[in-house]
Amino acid sequence: MRITCPICGERDRREFYYKSAAVALERPDPEAGDGVWNDYLHLRENPAGVTRELWYHETGCSAWLVVTRNTVSHEILDAVLASEARA
Amino acid sequence: MRVEGKGLINRGHPVSFTFDGMRYEGYEGDTLASALLANDVRLVARSFKYHRPRGILTAGSEEPNALVTVGRGARQEPNVRATVQEIYHGLEARSQNRWPNLTWDALQVNDLAAPFFGAGFYYKTFMWPKAFWEKVYEPAIRRAAGLGALSGENNADSYEKAYAFCDLLVIGAGPTGLMAALVAGRAGADVILADEDASLGGRLLAETHEVDGMPGAEWVREVLEELGEMPNVRLMPRTTVTGAHDGGTFGALERVAHHTIGRAGTPLECFWRIVAKRSILAAGALERPVAFRNNDRPGIMTAGAVRAYLNRWGVSPGKMVTVFTNNDSGHRTARDLLDAGVHVAALIDSRHDAPDCAGVRVLKGAQVCDSGGRLGLESITIRSVSGEDKLQTDCLAMSGGWNPTVHMTCHMGGRPVWNQDLEAFVPAEGAIPGMRAAGACNGVFSTAGCLRAGAEAAAEALDALGVAGGAVELPAAEDDPYRIAPLWAVPGKGRAWLDFQNDVTVKDVKQAAVENFRSVEHMKRYTTQGMATDQGKNSNVAALAILADVTGRAIPETGTTTFRPPYVPVSIAAMGAGSQGKGFAPQRFTTSHKASVERGAPMIEAGLWYRPSYFPVSGETTWRQSCDREVNMVRESVGVCDVSTLGKIDIQGKDAAEFLDFVYTNTFSTLKVGRCRYGLMLREDGFVMDDGTTARLSETHYVMTTTTAAAGEVMRHLEFVHQGLRPDLDVNFISVTEQWAQFAVAGPKSRELLDELLDEPLSEGDWPFMACGAVEVAGVKGRLFRISFSGEHAYELAVPARYGDSLFRLLMARAEEKGGGPYGMEALNVLRIEKGFITHAEIHGRTTAFDVGLEKMVSGKKDCIGKTMSERPGLFGDDREQLVGLKPVGPVKQLAAGAHLFNEKEEAVRVNDQGYVTSVAFSPTLGHMLGMGFLKNGRARHGETIRMVDHLRGLETYCEVIDPVAFDPEGGRVRG
Ligand SMILES: [Zn+2]
């Protein structure tokens, strides 16, 4: 598997560290309530198809990326900086 | 026997080798298989289950029978296919799976007991008594059924791994691959051409076809010469592409030195990861045997292999050969043998409309239904309309047709497609992104067709790559049609072999179907069809056809099993190249490493770091003596310890303070410049992630320390919180762990020592506990932090790493002048346990700020990572196991980390569990052992007696529950 880091270019996946679904970017308000926080922390979709994930270019430029990936074909569809994906 | 005037071997260069201790001679260019056949050695192995005599079946990596052990001692390598092993002077090969020898194998009795060993026999025969499976049946079966054995010694060979990148990877260097590489190479694309053979050329080396008006092998030589001169083309012989993976990544095994005896400085194998923008699969096709009674006798081979041995190696595997075929390609074998002057007894063609063949009797519509001979073929029985006839022959060349080598196209979940005309599976298009199957592996079997397919595939690849390619003229070559009538198994009694390597017969497959293992995947597992090292390359399609037949389904409907990487066996040593011994994990050394080792300090691993355990002095015989002395030294005078392994993260920016307030539970924006503060970090789920002190060097500049173990995790976390959650904050960080050498100087005489050492003595009043600032040591700019992990008046002094060694030596010398010296991890641990300081033994991922007694550090005035969830019900309160200290009070004085805690009168069983012990040490300061641990509602139970039980070590100790801070609870020493 290869991921195209927006900063470094196409690299082997061994350079990256996987965290979780990109849901982790949508941190709720501290007062949002137990249900919202529970969803945020623990509940994840498990799609057969396109998913958005967080990968860290740990042995590269230290950028956190949002990688759009197809779990069926393993195709990497997109990789953008997490800092820009949120906005 | 050798055939004069044939073959591409170097007859001017004889090579001698041994097989089962016998000396033989071959020529440079021979494989072990061709050299053995040249010496009329037909029996080379015993089969897996029945110990049947076996010979060489094929001429390639798909060989199921001829597995041998090469080399001796630590260099012994089992299960080497004789068909790919090149011979060299001094090669020692031995047969396998036989005792006492190949011609008289005691376990050939298995063959007589065959009725008991059919499909599923493991499951039926060895069910009872249950306890016998592990102790009796399985070991016995493993001894009897088998492949070669490992030496049991450490692997003496070296292995390598490597990476390569290209525009176009061409897999296979037969006519298709060569033509593809030529077209792409001429156009200037970066090409890798890989082939598992030592000589590139594929079937062109094994056939007598002409290409471009010259012998095929001559055309190959010319093309290779041209490719060899292209700087943009890399030729990789002896390299099997083993797998197609995501993103255009391929695995490939290069057999670097298997063909030589002298391996000094050369790895035996190299495992490649090749990244290609496009790829062309030109893997060719594999010939199918025909299943008939006793079709596994030495001397019965595939017809294509017989041609290869004749044309490439100048060997005829028999003196009187017969051919048995269901397609036109078998006729070539008869023709080539006749042309070479070898006697061909008959050509048996199962097709009634078979063509004639000049110079040999063609038995049309006939079949071979049995074979005879003891350890090798002596005769065959032919069945035709006129009845059954016996024919003397010592070699039968059989062809059941050709299977395109589709394996690689299935590695990403693709399923091959049945082609009725070819009676074979062909690759599904687009099964591997960027890959194009071409030539024989795509069902094109003529030389002209392959050359054309190679050129077209290359043109298509160039187009996709955006590389302009000129028109290429195709060389002239044979363009014969491929005509076949299916024949999977000759009907009749007895055992007809499908999977030679796993001893699976037609009967076994039928039996599986009868027992309702009708799915191809079930049949495979029930019979073990296709599960050996050849992965059914020779047999899967025929087995499938038979399963389809007995279950009344068509072949495409029956489906195929899944081809997975690797295409050929890959040694673990090659895949793990470089990871043995010290290569297993990187080693990180501190700047004081050399000086510590010189002092005789045993080094222990802390993550990837190596740290001194203790510093023995003369007269000390146990670690405890050294450790106790070092603890006393720190408490009474001064000790020096390298603490550089703690993570150090430099944090700068306008919003650095706000950022730290968000990642730490406590507040850092209120920290004064020139001061440090202990910080606690949570994960978002409310559990403790890490702790450490952070110093403020200026309004916009902090230096954070993390624990040694969590340095990487914290760095990732900080980057995530910044980039992912708060990209609006103007802050940057970088790890400076390796840039600064940092030493703890701890003890009542620490200040005295520093005053003598620093260029300017510490001014009175400016350096209270938790102060920090710039200092100079012999003109070197450093940083000083008045922090303590020992509970003593202590400092940490940091200098750029290049001065670390010299500073450590200086500190040791100065400390020793004052009755102190260096201390190691053991003493450091004792000192912190005496003070109740936590490490990752306590913050192990399941403890909260409340559990470790630091809930007051979670500021109520601001949000921070983990705060919301730390307030969840269940994460605080009396039910939680809370941090306590433990002190033995009964007759047993021993404590053990990992032991569990129970109420005094309750049985020591799981349901009564009250907590557990995380850290223990003997405290020389207090004169007894001390423990830290977690106890239910522990903070309210100080003074209680609790029972510590270590079921593993058989230890039971009564303890008093005490405050975790066992020594100097007021903290007078650290401030003094
Ligand atoms: Zn990057």
GROMACS .gro file of C-alpha atoms in nm, chain A residues 1-2 10 12 14 17 19 24-27 29-31 34 37-38 40-42 54 56 58 62-65 73-74 82-84 86, chain B residues 163 165 245-249 273 275 412 662 684-685 712 715-717 719-720 723-727 863-869 872-873:
model
   66
    1MET     CA    1   0.000   0.000   0.000
    2ARG     CA    2   0.125   0.347  -0.084
   10GLU     CA    3   0.409   0.893  -0.273
   12ASP     CA    4   0.532   0.320   0.131
   14ARG     CA    5   0.551   0.150   0.642
   17TYR     CA    6   0.123   0.523   1.161
   19LYS     CA    7  -0.471   0.606   1.427
   24ALA     CA    8  -1.150   1.170   1.572
   25LEU     CA    9  -1.119   1.516   1.416
   26GLU     CA   10  -1.472   1.608   1.518
   27ARG     CA   11  -1.416   1.652   1.888
   29ASP     CA   12  -1.803   2.033   2.292
   30PRO     CA   13  -1.710   1.941   2.651
   31GLU     CA   14  -2.074   1.990   2.749
   34ASP     CA   15  -2.241   1.147   2.748
   37TRP     CA   16  -1.895   1.170   2.370
   38ASN     CA   17  -1.959   0.799   2.371
   40TYR     CA   18  -1.718   1.016   1.936
   41LEU     CA   19  -1.487   0.790   2.131
   42HIS     CA   20  -1.625   0.444   2.077
   54LEU     CA   21  -0.616   0.923   1.002
   56TYR     CA   22   0.054   0.999   1.061
   58GLU     CA   23   0.576   0.940   1.137
   62SER     CA   24   0.512   1.438   1.087
   63ALA     CA   25   0.197   1.544   0.907
   64TRP     CA   26  -0.134   1.394   1.012
   65LEU     CA   27  -0.331   1.302   0.703
   73SER     CA   28  -1.033  -0.259  -0.336
   74HIS     CA   29  -0.770  -0.112  -0.101
   82ALA     CA   30  -0.563   1.685   0.863
   83SER     CA   31  -0.510   2.050   0.948
   84GLU     CA   32  -0.682   2.146   0.625
   86ARG     CA   33  -1.121   1.999   0.916
  250TYR     CA   34   1.372  -0.186  -0.276
  252PHE     CA   35   1.122   0.144  -0.835
  332HIS     CA   36   0.015  -0.611  -0.362
  333ASP     CA   37  -0.163  -0.280  -0.315
  334GLY     CA   38  -0.039   0.033  -0.484
  335GLY     CA   39   0.172  -0.132  -0.753
  336THR     CA   40   0.397  -0.299  -0.496
  360ARG     CA   41   0.995  -0.486  -0.282
  362VAL     CA   42   0.717  -0.049  -0.683
  499MET     CA   43  -0.583  -0.899  -0.489
  749PHE     CA   44  -0.516   2.197   2.632
  771GLU     CA   45  -0.927   1.149   2.539
  772ASP     CA   46  -1.098   0.857   2.712
  799GLY     CA   47   0.704   0.861   2.072
  802MET     CA   48   0.499   1.331   2.020
  803ARG     CA   49   0.237   1.175   1.792
  804HIS     CA   50  -0.035   1.287   2.031
  806GLU     CA   51   0.103   1.658   1.661
  807PHE     CA   52  -0.245   1.514   1.636
  810GLN     CA   53  -0.290   1.948   1.343
  811GLY     CA   54  -0.616   1.764   1.390
  812LEU     CA   55  -0.794   1.952   1.664
  813ARG     CA   56  -0.632   2.293   1.708
  814PRO     CA   57  -0.466   2.392   1.380
  950ASP     CA   58  -1.113   2.217   2.899
  951CYS     CA   59  -0.836   1.972   2.822
  952ILE     CA   60  -0.791   1.645   2.641
  953GLY     CA   61  -0.955   1.368   2.844
  954LYS     CA   62  -1.126   1.594   3.094
  955THR     CA   63  -1.486   1.527   2.993
  956MET     CA   64  -1.446   1.152   2.992
  959ARG     CA   65  -1.758   0.966   3.370
  960PRO     CA   66  -1.929   0.766   3.641
   0.00000   0.00000   0.00000
